[in-house]
PDB file of C-alpha atoms in Angstrom:
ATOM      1  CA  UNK A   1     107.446  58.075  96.883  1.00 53.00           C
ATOM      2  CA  UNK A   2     107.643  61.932  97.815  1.00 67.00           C
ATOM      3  CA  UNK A   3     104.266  63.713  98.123  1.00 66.00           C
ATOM      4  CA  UNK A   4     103.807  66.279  95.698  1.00 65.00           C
ATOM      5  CA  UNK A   5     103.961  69.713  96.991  1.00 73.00           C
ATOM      6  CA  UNK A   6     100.858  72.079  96.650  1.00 79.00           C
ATOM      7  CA  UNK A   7     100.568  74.988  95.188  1.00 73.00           C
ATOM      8  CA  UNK A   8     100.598  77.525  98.164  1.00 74.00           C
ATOM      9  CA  UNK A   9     104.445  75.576  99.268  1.00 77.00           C
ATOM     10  CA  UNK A  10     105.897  76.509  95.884  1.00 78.00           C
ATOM     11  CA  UNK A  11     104.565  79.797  95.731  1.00 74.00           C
ATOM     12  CA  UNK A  12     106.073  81.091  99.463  1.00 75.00           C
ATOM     13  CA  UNK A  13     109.163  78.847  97.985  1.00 79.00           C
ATOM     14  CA  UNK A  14     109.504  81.349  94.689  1.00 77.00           C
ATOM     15  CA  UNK A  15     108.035  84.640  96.760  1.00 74.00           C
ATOM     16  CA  UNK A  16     111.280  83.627  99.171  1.00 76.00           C
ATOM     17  CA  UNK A  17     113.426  83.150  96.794  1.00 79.00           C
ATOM     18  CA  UNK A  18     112.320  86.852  95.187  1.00 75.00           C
ATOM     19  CA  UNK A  19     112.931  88.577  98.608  1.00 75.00           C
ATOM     20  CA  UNK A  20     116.329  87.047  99.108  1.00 78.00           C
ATOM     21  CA  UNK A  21     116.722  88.985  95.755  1.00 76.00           C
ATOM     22  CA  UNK A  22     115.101  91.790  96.427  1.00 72.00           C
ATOM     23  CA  UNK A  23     117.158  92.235 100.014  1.00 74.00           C
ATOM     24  CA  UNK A  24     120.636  91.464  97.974  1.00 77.00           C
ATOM     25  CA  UNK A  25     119.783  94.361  95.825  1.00 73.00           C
ATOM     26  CA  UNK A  26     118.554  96.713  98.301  1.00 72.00           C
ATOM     27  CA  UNK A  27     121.863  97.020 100.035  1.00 75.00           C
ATOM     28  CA  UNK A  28     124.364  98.357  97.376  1.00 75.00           C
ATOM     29  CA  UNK A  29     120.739 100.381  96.454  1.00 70.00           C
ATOM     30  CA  UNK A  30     120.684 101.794  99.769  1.00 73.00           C
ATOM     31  CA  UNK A  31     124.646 102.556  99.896  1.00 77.00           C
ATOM     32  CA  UNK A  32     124.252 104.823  96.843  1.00 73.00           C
ATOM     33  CA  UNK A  33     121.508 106.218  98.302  1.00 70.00           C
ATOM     34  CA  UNK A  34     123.431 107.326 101.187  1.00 75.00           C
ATOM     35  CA  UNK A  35     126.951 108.148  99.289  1.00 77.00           C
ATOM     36  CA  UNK A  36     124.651 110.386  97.473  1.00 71.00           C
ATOM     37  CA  UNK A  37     122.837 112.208 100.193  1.00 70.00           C
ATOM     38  CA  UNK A  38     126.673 112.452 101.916  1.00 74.00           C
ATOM     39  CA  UNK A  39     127.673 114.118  98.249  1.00 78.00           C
ATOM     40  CA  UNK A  40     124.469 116.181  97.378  1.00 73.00           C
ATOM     41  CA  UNK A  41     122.649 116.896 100.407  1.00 75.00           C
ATOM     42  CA  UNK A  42     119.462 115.214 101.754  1.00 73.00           C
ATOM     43  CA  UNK A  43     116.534 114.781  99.787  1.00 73.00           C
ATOM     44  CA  UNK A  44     113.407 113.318 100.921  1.00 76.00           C
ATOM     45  CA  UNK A  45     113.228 110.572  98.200  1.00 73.00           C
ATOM     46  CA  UNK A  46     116.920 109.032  98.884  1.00 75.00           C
ATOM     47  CA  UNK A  47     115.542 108.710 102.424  1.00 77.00           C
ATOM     48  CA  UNK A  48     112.717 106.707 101.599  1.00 78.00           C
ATOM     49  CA  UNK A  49     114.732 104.454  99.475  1.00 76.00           C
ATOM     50  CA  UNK A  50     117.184 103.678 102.734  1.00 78.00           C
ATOM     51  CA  UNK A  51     114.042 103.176 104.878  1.00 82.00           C
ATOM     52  CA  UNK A  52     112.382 100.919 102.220  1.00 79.00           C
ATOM     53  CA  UNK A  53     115.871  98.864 102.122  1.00 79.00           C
ATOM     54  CA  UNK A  54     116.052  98.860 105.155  1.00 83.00           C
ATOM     55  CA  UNK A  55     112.204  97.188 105.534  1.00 82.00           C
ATOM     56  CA  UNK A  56     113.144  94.709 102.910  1.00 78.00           C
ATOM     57  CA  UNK A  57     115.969  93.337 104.847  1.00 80.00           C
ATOM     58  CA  UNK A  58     113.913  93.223 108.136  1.00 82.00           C
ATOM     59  CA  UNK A  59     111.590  91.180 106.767  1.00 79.00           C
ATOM     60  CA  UNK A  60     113.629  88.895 105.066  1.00 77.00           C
ATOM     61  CA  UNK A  61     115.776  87.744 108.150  1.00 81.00           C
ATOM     62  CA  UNK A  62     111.873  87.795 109.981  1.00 81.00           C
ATOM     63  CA  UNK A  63     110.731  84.923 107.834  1.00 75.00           C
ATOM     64  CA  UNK A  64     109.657  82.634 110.726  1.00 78.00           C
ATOM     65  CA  UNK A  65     108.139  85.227 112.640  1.00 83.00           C
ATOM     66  CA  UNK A  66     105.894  87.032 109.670  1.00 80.00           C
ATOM     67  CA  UNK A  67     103.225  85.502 107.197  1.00 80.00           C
ATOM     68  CA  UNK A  68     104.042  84.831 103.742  1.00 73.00           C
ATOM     69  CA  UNK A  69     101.430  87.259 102.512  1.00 72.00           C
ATOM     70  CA  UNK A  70     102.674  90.134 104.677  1.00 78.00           C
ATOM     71  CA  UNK A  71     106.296  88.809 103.108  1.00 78.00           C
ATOM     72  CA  UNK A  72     104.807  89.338  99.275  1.00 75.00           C
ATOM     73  CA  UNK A  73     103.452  92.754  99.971  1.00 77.00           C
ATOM     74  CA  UNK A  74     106.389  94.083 101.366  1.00 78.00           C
ATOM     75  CA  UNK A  75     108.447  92.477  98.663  1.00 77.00           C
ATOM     76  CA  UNK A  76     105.842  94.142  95.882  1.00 77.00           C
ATOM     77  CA  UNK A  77     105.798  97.477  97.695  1.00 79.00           C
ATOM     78  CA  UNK A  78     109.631  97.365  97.655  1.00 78.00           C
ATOM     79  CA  UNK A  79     109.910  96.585  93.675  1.00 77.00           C
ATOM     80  CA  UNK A  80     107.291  99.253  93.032  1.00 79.00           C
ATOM     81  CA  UNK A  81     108.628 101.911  95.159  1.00 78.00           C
ATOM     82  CA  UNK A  82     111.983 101.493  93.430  1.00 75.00           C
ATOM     83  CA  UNK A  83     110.532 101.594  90.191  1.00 75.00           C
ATOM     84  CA  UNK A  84     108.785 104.649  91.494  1.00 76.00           C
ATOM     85  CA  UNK A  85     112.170 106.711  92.098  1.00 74.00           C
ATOM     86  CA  UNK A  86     114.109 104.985  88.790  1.00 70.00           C
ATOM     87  CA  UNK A  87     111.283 106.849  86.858  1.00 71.00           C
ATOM     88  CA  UNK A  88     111.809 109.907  88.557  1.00 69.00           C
ATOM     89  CA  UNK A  89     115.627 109.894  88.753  1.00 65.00           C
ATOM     90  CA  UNK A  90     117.453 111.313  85.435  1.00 57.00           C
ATOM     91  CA  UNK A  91     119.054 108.427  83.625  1.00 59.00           C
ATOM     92  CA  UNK A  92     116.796 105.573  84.902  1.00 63.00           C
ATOM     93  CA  UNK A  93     113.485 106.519  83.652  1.00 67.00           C
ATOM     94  CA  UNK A  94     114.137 103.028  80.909  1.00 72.00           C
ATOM     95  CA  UNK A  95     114.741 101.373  84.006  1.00 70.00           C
ATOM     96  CA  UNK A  96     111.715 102.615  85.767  1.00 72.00           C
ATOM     97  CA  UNK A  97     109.670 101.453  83.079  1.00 79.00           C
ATOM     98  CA  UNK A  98     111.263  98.100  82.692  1.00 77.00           C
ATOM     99  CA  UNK A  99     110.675  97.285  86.017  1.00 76.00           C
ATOM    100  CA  UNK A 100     107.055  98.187  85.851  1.00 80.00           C
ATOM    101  CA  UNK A 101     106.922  96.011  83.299  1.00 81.00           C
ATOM    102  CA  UNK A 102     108.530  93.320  85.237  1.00 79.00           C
ATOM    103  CA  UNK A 103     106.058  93.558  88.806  1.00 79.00           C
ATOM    104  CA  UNK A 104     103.206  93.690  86.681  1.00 82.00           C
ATOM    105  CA  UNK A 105     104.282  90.288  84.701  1.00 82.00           C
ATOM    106  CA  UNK A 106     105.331  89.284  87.796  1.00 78.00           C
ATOM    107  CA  UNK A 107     101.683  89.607  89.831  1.00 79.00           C
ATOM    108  CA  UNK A 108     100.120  88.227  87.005  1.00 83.00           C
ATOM    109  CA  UNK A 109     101.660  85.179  87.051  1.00 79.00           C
ATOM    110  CA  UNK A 110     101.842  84.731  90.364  1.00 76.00           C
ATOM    111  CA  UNK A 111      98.114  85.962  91.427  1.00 78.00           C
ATOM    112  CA  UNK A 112      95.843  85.950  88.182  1.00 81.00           C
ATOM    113  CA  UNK A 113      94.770  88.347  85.883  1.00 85.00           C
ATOM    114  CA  UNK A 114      92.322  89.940  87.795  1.00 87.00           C
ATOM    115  CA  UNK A 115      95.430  91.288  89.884  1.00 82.00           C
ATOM    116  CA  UNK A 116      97.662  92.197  86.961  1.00 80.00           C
ATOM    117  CA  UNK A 117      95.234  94.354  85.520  1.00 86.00           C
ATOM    118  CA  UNK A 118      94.751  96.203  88.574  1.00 85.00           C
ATOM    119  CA  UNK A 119      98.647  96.477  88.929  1.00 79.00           C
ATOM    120  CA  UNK A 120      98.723  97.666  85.322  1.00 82.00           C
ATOM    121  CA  UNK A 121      95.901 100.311  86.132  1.00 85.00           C
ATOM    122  CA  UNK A 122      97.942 101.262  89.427  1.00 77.00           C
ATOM    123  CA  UNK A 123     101.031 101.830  87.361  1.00 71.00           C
TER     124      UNK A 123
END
């Protein structure tokens, strides 16, 4: 009979599966990002987007090497940078807004309410 697993195994297993998401998305992100700096000159925020991809991928090929918890932040700070820009960019403000919505559903489910709240005052 297989031993259940605990909690803290299925919750690296879903924050893993989340940044192997998060670094598929980041690299057509961080394309556009740099089709559009090659097309409209170079703005500060494009550049941060690349750099953030750019993070996202590191530390999803480091999985071994960093903590989960260091893994979750990074994969957090990725979603609400992203969402940061959408809001900002003409066109994607709905977006910007629906992912909000989505990282703060997402930490509250994953970490309590205590934390949602805080990400919903953050926001």
């Amino acid at each position: 009979m297989n031993k259940p697993q605990s909690y803290q195994d299925i919750h690296y297993k879903i924050t893993d599966a989340m940044l192997l998401v998060g670094m598929i998305l980041s690299v057509p992100s961080a394309t556009v990002s740099v089709l559009r700096n090659a097309q409209f000159g170079v703005t500060p925020i494009l550049i941060v987007e690349v750099l953030v991809a750019a993070v996202a991928t590191l530390t999803y090929f480091s999985r071994k090497k960093l903590k989960p918890s260091i893994r979750v932040y990074v994969l957090m700070g990725y979603i609400y940078i992203i969402a940061s820009f959408s809001l900002f960019t003409y066109g994607l403000i709905g977006m910007g807004l629906f992912i909000y919505l989505f990282i703060i559903l997402m930490i509250t489910s994953l970490y309590g309410l205590k934390s949602g709240i805080a990400t919903l005052v953050l926001v």
